[in-house]
Coordinates of C-alpha atoms in Angstrom, one line a residue:
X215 CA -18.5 -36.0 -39.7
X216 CA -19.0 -32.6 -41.0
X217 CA -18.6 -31.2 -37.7
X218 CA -15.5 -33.0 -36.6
X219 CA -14.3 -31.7 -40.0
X220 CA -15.2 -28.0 -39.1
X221 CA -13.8 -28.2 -35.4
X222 CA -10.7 -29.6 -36.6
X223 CA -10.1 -26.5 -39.2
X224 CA -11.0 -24.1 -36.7
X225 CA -8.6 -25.7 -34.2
X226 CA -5.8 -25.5 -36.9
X227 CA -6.7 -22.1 -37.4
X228 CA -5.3 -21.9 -33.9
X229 CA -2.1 -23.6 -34.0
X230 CA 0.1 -20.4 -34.2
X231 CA -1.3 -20.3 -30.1
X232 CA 0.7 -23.1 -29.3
X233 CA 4.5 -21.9 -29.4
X234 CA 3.5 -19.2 -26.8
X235 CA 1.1 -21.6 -24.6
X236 CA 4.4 -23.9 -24.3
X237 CA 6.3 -21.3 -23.1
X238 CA 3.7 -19.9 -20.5
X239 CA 3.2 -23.9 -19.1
X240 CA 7.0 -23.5 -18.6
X241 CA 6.8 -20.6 -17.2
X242 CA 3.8 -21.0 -14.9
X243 CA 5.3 -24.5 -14.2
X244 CA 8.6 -23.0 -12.8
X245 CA 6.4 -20.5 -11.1
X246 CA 5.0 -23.5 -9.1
X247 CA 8.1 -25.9 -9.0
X248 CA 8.5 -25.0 -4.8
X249 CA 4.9 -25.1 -4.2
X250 CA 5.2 -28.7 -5.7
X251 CA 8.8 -29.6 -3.8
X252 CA 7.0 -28.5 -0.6
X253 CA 4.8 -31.4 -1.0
X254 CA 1.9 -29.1 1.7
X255 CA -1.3 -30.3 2.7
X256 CA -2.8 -27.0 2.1
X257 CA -5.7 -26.3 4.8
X258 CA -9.1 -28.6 3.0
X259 CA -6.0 -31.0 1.8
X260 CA -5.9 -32.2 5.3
X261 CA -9.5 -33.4 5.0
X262 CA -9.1 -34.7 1.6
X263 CA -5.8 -36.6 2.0
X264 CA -7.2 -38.4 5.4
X265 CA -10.5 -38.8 4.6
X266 CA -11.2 -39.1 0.2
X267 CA -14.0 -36.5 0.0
X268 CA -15.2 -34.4 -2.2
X269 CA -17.6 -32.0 -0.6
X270 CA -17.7 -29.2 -3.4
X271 CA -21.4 -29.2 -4.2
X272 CA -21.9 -27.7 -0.6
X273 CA -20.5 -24.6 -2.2
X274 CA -22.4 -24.9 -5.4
X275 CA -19.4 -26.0 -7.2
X276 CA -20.7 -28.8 -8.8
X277 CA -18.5 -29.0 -12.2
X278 CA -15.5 -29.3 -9.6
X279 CA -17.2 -32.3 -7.6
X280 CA -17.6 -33.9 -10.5
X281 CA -14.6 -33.2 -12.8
X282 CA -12.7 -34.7 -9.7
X283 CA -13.8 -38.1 -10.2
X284 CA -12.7 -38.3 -13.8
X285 CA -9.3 -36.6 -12.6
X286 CA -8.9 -39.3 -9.7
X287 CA -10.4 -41.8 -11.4
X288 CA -12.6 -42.5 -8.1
X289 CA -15.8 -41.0 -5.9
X290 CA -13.5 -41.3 -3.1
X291 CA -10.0 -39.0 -3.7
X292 CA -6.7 -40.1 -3.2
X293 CA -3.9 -37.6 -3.0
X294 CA -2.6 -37.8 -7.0
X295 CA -0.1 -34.6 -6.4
X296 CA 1.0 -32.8 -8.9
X297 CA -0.9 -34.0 -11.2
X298 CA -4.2 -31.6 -10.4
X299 CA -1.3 -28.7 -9.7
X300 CA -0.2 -29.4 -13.6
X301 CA -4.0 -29.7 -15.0
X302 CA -4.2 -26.4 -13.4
X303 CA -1.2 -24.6 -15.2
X304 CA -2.4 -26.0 -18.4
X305 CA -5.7 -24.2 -17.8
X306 CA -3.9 -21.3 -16.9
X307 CA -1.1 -21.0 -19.6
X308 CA -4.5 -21.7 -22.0
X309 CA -6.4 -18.8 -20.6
X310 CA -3.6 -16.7 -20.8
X311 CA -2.7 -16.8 -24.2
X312 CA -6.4 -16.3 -25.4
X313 CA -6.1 -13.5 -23.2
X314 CA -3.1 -11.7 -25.5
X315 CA -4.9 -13.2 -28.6
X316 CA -8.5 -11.5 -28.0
X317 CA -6.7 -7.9 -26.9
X318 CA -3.8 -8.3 -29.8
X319 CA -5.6 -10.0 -32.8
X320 CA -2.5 -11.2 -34.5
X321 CA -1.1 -14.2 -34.9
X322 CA 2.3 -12.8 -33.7
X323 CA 2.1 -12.7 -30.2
X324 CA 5.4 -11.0 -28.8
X325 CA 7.6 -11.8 -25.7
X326 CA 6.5 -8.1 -24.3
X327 CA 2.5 -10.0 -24.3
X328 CA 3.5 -13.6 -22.6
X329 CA 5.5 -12.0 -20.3
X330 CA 3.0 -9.1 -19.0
X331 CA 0.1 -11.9 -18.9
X332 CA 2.4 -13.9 -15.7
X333 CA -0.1 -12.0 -13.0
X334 CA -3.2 -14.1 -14.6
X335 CA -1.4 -17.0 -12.7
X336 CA 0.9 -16.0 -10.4
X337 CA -0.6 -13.2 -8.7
X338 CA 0.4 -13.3 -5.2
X339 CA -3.3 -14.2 -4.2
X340 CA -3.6 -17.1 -6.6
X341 CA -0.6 -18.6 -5.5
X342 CA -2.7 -19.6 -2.6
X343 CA -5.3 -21.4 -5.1
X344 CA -2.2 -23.5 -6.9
X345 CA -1.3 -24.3 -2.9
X346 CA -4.0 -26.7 -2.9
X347 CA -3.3 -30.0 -4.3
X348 CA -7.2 -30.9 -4.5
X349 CA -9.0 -27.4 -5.6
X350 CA -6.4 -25.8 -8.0
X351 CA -7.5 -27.3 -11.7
X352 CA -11.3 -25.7 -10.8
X353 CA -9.7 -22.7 -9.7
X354 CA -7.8 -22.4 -13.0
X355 CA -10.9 -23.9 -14.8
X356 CA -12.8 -20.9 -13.5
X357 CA -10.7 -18.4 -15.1
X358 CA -10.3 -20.2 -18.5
X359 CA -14.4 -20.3 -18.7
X360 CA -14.2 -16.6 -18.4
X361 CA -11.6 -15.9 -20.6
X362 CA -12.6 -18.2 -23.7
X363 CA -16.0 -17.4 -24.7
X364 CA -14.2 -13.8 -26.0
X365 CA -12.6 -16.4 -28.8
X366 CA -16.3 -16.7 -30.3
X367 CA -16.5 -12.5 -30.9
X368 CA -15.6 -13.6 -34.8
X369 CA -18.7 -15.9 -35.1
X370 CA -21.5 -13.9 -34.7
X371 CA -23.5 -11.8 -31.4
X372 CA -25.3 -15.4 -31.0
X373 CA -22.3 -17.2 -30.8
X374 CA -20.7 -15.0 -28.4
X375 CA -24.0 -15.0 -26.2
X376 CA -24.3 -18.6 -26.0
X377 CA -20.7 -19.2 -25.5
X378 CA -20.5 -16.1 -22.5
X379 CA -23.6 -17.8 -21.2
X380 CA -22.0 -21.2 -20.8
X381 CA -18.9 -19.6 -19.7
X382 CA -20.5 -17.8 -16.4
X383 CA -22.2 -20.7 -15.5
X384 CA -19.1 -22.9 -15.8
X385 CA -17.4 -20.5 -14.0
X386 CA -20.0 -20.5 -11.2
X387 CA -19.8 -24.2 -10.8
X388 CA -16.4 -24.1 -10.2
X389 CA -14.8 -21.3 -8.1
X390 CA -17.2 -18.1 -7.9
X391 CA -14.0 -16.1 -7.1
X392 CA -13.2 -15.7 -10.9
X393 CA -16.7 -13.7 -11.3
X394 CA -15.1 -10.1 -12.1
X395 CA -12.8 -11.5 -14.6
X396 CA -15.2 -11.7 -17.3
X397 CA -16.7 -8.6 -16.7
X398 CA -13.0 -7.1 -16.5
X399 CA -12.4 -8.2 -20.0
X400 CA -15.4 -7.0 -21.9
X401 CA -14.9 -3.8 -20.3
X402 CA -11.4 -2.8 -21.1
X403 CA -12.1 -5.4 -25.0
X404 CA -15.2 -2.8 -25.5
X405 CA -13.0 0.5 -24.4
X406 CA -9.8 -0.4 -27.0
X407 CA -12.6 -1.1 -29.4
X408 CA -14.4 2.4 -28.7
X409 CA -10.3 4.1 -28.4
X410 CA -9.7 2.7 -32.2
X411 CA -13.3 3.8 -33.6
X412 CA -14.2 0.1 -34.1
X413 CA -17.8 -1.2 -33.3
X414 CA -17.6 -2.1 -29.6
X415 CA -21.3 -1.9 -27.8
X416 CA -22.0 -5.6 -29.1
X417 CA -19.5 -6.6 -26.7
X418 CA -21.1 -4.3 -24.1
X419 CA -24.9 -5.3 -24.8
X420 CA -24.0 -9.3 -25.1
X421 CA -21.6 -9.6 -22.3
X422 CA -23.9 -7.4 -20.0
X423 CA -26.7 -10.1 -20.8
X424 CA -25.0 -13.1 -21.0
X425 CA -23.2 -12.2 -17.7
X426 CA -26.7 -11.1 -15.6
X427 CA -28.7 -13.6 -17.2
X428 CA -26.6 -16.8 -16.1
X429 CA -25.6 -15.4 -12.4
X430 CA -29.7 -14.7 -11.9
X431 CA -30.5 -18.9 -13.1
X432 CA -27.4 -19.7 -11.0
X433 CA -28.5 -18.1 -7.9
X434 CA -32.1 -18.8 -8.4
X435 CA -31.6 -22.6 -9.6
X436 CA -28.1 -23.8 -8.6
X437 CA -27.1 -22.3 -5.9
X438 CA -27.0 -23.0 -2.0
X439 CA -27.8 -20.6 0.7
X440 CA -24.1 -20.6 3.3
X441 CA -24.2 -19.2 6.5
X442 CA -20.7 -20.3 8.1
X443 CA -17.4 -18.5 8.1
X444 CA -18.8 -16.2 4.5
X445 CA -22.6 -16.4 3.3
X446 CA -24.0 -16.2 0.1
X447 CA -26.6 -13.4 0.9
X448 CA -26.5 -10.1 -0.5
X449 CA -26.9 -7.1 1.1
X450 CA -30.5 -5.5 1.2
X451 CA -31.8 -2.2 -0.9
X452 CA -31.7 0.0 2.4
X453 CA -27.9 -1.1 3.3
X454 CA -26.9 -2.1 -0.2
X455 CA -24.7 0.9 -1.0
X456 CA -22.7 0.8 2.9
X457 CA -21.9 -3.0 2.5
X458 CA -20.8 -2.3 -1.3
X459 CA -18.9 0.7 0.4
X460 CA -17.5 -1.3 3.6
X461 CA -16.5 -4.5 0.7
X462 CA -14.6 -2.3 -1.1
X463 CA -12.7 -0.3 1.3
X464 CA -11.5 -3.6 3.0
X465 CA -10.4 -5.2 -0.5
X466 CA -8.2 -2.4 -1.3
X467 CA -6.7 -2.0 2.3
X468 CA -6.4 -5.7 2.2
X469 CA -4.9 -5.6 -1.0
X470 CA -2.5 -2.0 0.4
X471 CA -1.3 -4.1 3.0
X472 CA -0.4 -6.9 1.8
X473 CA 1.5 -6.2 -1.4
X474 CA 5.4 -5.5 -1.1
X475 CA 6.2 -1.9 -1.8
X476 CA 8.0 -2.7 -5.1
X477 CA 4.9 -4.0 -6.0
X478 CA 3.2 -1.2 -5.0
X479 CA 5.7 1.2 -6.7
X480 CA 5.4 -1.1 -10.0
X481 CA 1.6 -1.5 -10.4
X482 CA 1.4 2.7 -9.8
X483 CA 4.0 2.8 -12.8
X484 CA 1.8 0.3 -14.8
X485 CA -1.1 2.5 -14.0
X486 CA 0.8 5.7 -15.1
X487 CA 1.9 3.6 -18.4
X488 CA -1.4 2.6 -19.3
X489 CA -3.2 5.9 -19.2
X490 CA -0.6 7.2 -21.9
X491 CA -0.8 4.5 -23.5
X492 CA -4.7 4.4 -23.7
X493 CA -4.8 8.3 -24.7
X494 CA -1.8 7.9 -27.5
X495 CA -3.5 5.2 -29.1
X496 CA -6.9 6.6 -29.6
X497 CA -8.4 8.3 -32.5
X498 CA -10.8 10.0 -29.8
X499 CA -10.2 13.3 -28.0
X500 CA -7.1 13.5 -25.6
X501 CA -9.0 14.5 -22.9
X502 CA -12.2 12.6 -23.6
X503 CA -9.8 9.6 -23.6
X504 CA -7.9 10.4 -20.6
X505 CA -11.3 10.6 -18.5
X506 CA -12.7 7.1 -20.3
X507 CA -9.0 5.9 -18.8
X508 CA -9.3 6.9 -15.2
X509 CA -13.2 5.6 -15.3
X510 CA -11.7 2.1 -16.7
X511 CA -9.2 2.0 -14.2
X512 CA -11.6 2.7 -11.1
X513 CA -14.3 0.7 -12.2
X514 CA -11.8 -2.0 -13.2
X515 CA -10.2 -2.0 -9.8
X516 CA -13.7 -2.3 -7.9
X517 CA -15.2 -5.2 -10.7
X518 CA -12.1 -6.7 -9.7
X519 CA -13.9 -8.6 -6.4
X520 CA -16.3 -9.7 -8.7
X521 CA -20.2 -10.4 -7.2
X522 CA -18.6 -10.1 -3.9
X523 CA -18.7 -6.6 -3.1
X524 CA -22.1 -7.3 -3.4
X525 CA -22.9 -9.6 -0.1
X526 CA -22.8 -9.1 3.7
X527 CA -19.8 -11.2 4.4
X528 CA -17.8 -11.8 1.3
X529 CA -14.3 -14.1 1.2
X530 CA -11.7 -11.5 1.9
X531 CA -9.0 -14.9 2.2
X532 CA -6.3 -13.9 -0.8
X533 CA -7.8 -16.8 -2.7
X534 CA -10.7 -14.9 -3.4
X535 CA -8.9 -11.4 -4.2
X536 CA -6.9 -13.4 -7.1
X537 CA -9.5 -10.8 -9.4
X538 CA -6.9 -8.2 -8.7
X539 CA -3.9 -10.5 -10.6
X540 CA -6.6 -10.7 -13.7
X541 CA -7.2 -6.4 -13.9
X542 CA -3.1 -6.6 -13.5
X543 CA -2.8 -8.6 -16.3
X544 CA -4.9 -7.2 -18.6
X545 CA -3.4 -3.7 -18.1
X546 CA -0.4 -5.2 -18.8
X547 CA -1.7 -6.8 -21.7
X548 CA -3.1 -4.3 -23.2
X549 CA 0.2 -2.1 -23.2
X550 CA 1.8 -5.3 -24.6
X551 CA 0.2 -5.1 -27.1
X552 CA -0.2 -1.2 -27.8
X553 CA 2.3 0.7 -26.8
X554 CA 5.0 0.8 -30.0
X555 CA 8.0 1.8 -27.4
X556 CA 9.3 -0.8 -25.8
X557 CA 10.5 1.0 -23.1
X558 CA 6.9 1.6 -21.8
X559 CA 6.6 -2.4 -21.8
X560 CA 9.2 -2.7 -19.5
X561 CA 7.4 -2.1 -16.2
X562 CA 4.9 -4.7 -17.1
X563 CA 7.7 -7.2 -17.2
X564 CA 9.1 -5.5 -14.2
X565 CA 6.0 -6.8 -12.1
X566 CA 5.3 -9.9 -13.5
X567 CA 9.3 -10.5 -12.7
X568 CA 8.4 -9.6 -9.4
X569 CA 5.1 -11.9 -9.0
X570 CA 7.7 -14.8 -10.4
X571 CA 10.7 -14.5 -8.3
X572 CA 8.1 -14.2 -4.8
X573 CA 6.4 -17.9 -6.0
X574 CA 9.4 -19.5 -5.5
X575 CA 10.4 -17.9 -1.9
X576 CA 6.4 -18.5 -1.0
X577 CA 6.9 -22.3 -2.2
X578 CA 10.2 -22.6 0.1
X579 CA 8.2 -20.7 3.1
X580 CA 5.6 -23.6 3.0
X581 CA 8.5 -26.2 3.0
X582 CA 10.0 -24.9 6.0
X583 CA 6.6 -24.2 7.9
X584 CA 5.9 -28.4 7.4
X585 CA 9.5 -28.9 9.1
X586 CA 9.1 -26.7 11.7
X587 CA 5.1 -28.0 12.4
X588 CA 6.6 -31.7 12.6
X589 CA 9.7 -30.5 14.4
X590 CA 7.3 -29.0 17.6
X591 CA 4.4 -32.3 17.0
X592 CA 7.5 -34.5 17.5
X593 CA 8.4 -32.9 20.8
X594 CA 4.9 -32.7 21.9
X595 CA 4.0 -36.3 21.5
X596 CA 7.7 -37.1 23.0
X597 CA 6.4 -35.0 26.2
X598 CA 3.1 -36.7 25.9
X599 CA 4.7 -40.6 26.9
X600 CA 4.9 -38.5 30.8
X601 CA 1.1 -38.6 30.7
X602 CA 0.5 -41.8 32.7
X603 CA -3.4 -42.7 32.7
X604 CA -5.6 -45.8 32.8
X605 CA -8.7 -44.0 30.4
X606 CA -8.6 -42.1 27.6
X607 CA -7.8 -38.3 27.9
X608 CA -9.2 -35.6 26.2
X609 CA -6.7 -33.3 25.0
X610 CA -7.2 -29.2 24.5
X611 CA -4.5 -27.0 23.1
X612 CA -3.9 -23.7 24.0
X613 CA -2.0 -20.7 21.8
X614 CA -0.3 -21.1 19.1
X615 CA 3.0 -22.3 17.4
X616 CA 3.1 -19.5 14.9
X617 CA 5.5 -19.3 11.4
X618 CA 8.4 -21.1 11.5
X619 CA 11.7 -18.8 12.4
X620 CA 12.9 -18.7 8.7
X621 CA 9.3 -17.1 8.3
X622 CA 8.8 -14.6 11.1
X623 CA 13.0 -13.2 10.8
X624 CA 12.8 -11.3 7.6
X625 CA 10.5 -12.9 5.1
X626 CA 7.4 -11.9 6.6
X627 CA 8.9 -8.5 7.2
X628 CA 9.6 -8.1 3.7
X629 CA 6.4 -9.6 1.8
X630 CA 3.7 -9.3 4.6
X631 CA 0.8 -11.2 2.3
X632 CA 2.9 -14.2 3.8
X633 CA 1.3 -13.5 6.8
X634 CA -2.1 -14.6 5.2
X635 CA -1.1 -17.4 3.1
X636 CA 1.2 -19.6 5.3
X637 CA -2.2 -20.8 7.1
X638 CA -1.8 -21.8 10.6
X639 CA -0.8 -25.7 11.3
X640 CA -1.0 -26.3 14.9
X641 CA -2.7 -24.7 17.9
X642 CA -5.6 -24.2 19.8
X643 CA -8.4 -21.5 19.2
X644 CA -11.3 -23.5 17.5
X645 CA -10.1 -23.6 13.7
X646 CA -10.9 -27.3 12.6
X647 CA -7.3 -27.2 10.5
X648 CA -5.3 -26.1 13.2
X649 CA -5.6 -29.7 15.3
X650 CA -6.5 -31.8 12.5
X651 CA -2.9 -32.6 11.1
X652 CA -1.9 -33.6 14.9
X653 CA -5.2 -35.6 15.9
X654 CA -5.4 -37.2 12.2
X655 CA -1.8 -38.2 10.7
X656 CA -0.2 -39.3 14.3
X657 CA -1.0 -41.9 16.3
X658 CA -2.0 -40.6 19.0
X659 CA -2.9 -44.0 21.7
X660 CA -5.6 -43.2 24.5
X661 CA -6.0 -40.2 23.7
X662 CA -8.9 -38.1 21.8
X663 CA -9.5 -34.3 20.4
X664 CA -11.4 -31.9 23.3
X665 CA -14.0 -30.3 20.7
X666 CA -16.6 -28.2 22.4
X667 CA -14.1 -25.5 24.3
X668 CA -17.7 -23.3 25.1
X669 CA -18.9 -26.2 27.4
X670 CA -16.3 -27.1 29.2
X671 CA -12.8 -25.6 28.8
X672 CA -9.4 -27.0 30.7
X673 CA -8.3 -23.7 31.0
X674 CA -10.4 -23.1 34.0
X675 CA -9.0 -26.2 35.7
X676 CA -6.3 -26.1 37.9
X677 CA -4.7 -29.3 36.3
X678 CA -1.0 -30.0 37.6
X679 CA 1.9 -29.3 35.9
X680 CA 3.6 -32.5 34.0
X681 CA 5.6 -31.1 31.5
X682 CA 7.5 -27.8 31.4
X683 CA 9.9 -27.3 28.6
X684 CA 11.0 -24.3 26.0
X685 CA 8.2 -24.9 23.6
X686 CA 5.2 -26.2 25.6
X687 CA 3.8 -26.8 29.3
X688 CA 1.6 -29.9 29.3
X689 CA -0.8 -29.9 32.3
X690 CA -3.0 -33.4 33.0
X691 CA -4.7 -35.0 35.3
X692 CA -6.8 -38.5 34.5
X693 CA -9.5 -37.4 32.6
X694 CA -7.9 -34.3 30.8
X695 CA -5.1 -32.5 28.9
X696 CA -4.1 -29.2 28.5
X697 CA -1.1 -28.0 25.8
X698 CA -0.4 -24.5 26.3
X699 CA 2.7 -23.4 23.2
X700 CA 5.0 -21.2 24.2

């Protein structure tokens, strides 16, 4: 009873949080709203939807296979969208305002500090995460067990160790994507310290530990070994420093060529903002200050990827880049919360605007890439009636039908990363997701999914022509069938 007593003082201690979390679930839940209206099977939802499995423990994410079954109330998952979508923007709006709260200190927490925070959870990157209607709460999860053990500074180095420990390892267990954000934090937390002449290497020496300690008993106890499309090994001494090198250079040109130019013009400005901000809020040396600035920024950038700069084929998909949204938020935080112009504060808002606006034009590009992948399935299966045979046929497919035209006219044009988050829905090529929806959700009678295109490929057939219209040709004879999209 004690105990219940304490938590629930220390939990009141907390209520002036809620006022600002409120208003970052609305925010992060209008940020979503499309995403939600599109009602997209997002890439592994296609599995999950059809089939009911969970499968997360083959990437070592245990806490997610397990948390699912209280979320669906089942081992075997049914599709309970939005429901996960909204766990996951109460997990974000959470993190996010312990965020402000461990850089500010104060119980007032301005407008200037929930709006900069917006790239935590709509970063461009982790709009792809909030995509998925089955992954997206352990995604979010994974940034909120980074973010909170900073709470427990106030209690003591023990308390902080214990709670960073736990933190890692939950974080781990859910999406390892997240794994630069907690070093992110304690780095620019220990450098405002160090700027105002406040003790700060306790937050350097017990996040340093807490943070090695737990990924070397995850990696030697928890995790499993992946060789598929990434793998979990890390690059050897001899080549350690080209493949930490190569991982870098491709983040950042990744990252270059994705982002709008706006954005690109915005987060230099934020950049800019932050160093004078950093060097007119220290009590240090001007110069001293302005080199500790430029080192935090570089170093903030690369810790960005997380672990991942670290192995021999990292994820370079944009929901595992989401670490840049994090180092974007806490620069903007931290001018939030420091700059005493308002006018510096601006551009912060300027990009998290920015981030907002392009979630809802992302959410309405999904929508119209389901109508226009069920517009072209029902003209192929139309076609397909022509197809007269007595056995089954195996089907191939060939090409591709690309982004719907509302997509590929001016939207891509104009925010290229949409090129990497509107996944491919139907075609040929050897990608599991880009058949699945046709072969899986359509009756498709007497006929069956050509797998294994190495060993025998219809392409090398000379099969007669049966269908030739604007959008496919459809060659058969009475064992096969070839789809080539035009």
């Amino acid at each position: 009873m004690k105990f219940l007593k304490l938590l629930q003082d220390e939990v009141i201690k907390y209520k002036f949080l809620l006022k600002p979390f409120l208003l970052l679930c609305t925010i992060y839940g209008l940020g979503i709203v499309s995403i939600i209206r599109a009602n997209f099977n997002y890439i592994d939802d296609l599995g999950r939807v059809y089939n009911a499995y969970r499968g997360w423990s083959n990437w070592s994410r245990y806490i997610s296979e397990y948390f699912s079954i209280i979320i669906h109330t089942d081992r075997l998952l049914m599709d309970i969208s939005p429901l996960p979508q909204i766990i996951a923007i109460l997990f974000l709006a959470l993190a996010s305002v312990i965020l402000i709260y461990i850089f500010s200190n104060d119980e007032k927490i301005s407008y200037w500090s929930i709006f900069a925070v917006v790239p935590l959870g709509l970063c461009p990157y982790f709009l792809e995460c909030l995509s998925y209607k089955f992954d997206s709460p352990y995604m979010a999860l994974s940034i909120l067990a980074s973010v909170l053990p900073f709470l427990f500074l106030k209690y003591g180095n023990k308390a902080f160790f214990i709670t960073s420990f736990m933190g890692c390892m939950v974080m781990c267990m859910t999406y390892q994507a997240s794994s630069g954000i907690y070093v992110l934090i304690a780095l620019f937390l220990a450098a405002k310290k160090f700027n105002e002449g406040t003790r700060y290497f306790e937050i350097v020496k017990y996040s340093f530990l807490a943070y090695v300690s737990s990924l070397i008993i995850f990696r030697m106890a928890f995790m499993r070994k992946l060789n598929s499309y990434v793998t979990t090994d890390t690059a050897g001494t001899s080549d350690l420093l080209p493949t930490i090198i190569n991982n870098i250079k491709t983040y950042f040109t990744l990252i270059y060529g994705d982002f709008n130019k706006v954005w690109l013009v915005l987060i230099a400005l934020v950049v800019v903002v932050f160093i004078y901000v950093f060097i007119n809020s220290s009590v240090k040396n001007k110069f001293q200050s302005f080199i500790l600035a430029i080192i935090l920024l570089v170093c903030g950038a690369v810790l960005s990827y997380g672990g991942y700069i670290l192995l021999k084929h990292p994820l370079f998909a944009p929901r595992g880049m989401y670490g840049i949204g994090a180092f974007l938020a806490i620069l903007n935080v931290y001018i939030a919360v420091t700059a005493k112009i308002n006018v510096t504060k601006t551009v912060c808002v300027l990009l998290s605007w920015c981030f907002f606006v392009f979630s809802f034009a992302y959410g309405n590009a999904l929508a119209e890439q389901k109508r226009y992948t069920d517009f072209r399935i029902n003209l192929l299966i139309n076609d397909l009636n022509d197809v007269k045979s007595e056995s089954v046929l195996e089907m191939q497919l060939d090409g591709n039908i690309g982004k719907a035209p509302t997509i590929t006219n001016r939207l891509e044009k104009r925010y290229p990363i949409i090129k990497r988050i509107i996944p491919s829905t139907l075609g040929g090529g050897g990608w599991v997701w880009n058949e699945y929806y046709l072969y899986h959700y359509f009756k498709l009678p007497d006929i069956k999914q050509h797998i294994d295109t190495k060993k025998e490929d219809f392409r090398k057939y000379n099969l007669p022509l049966v269908v030739n219209s604007r959008y496919h040709d459809i060659k058969a004879d009475d064992k096969h069938i070839l789809v080539k999209f035009k």
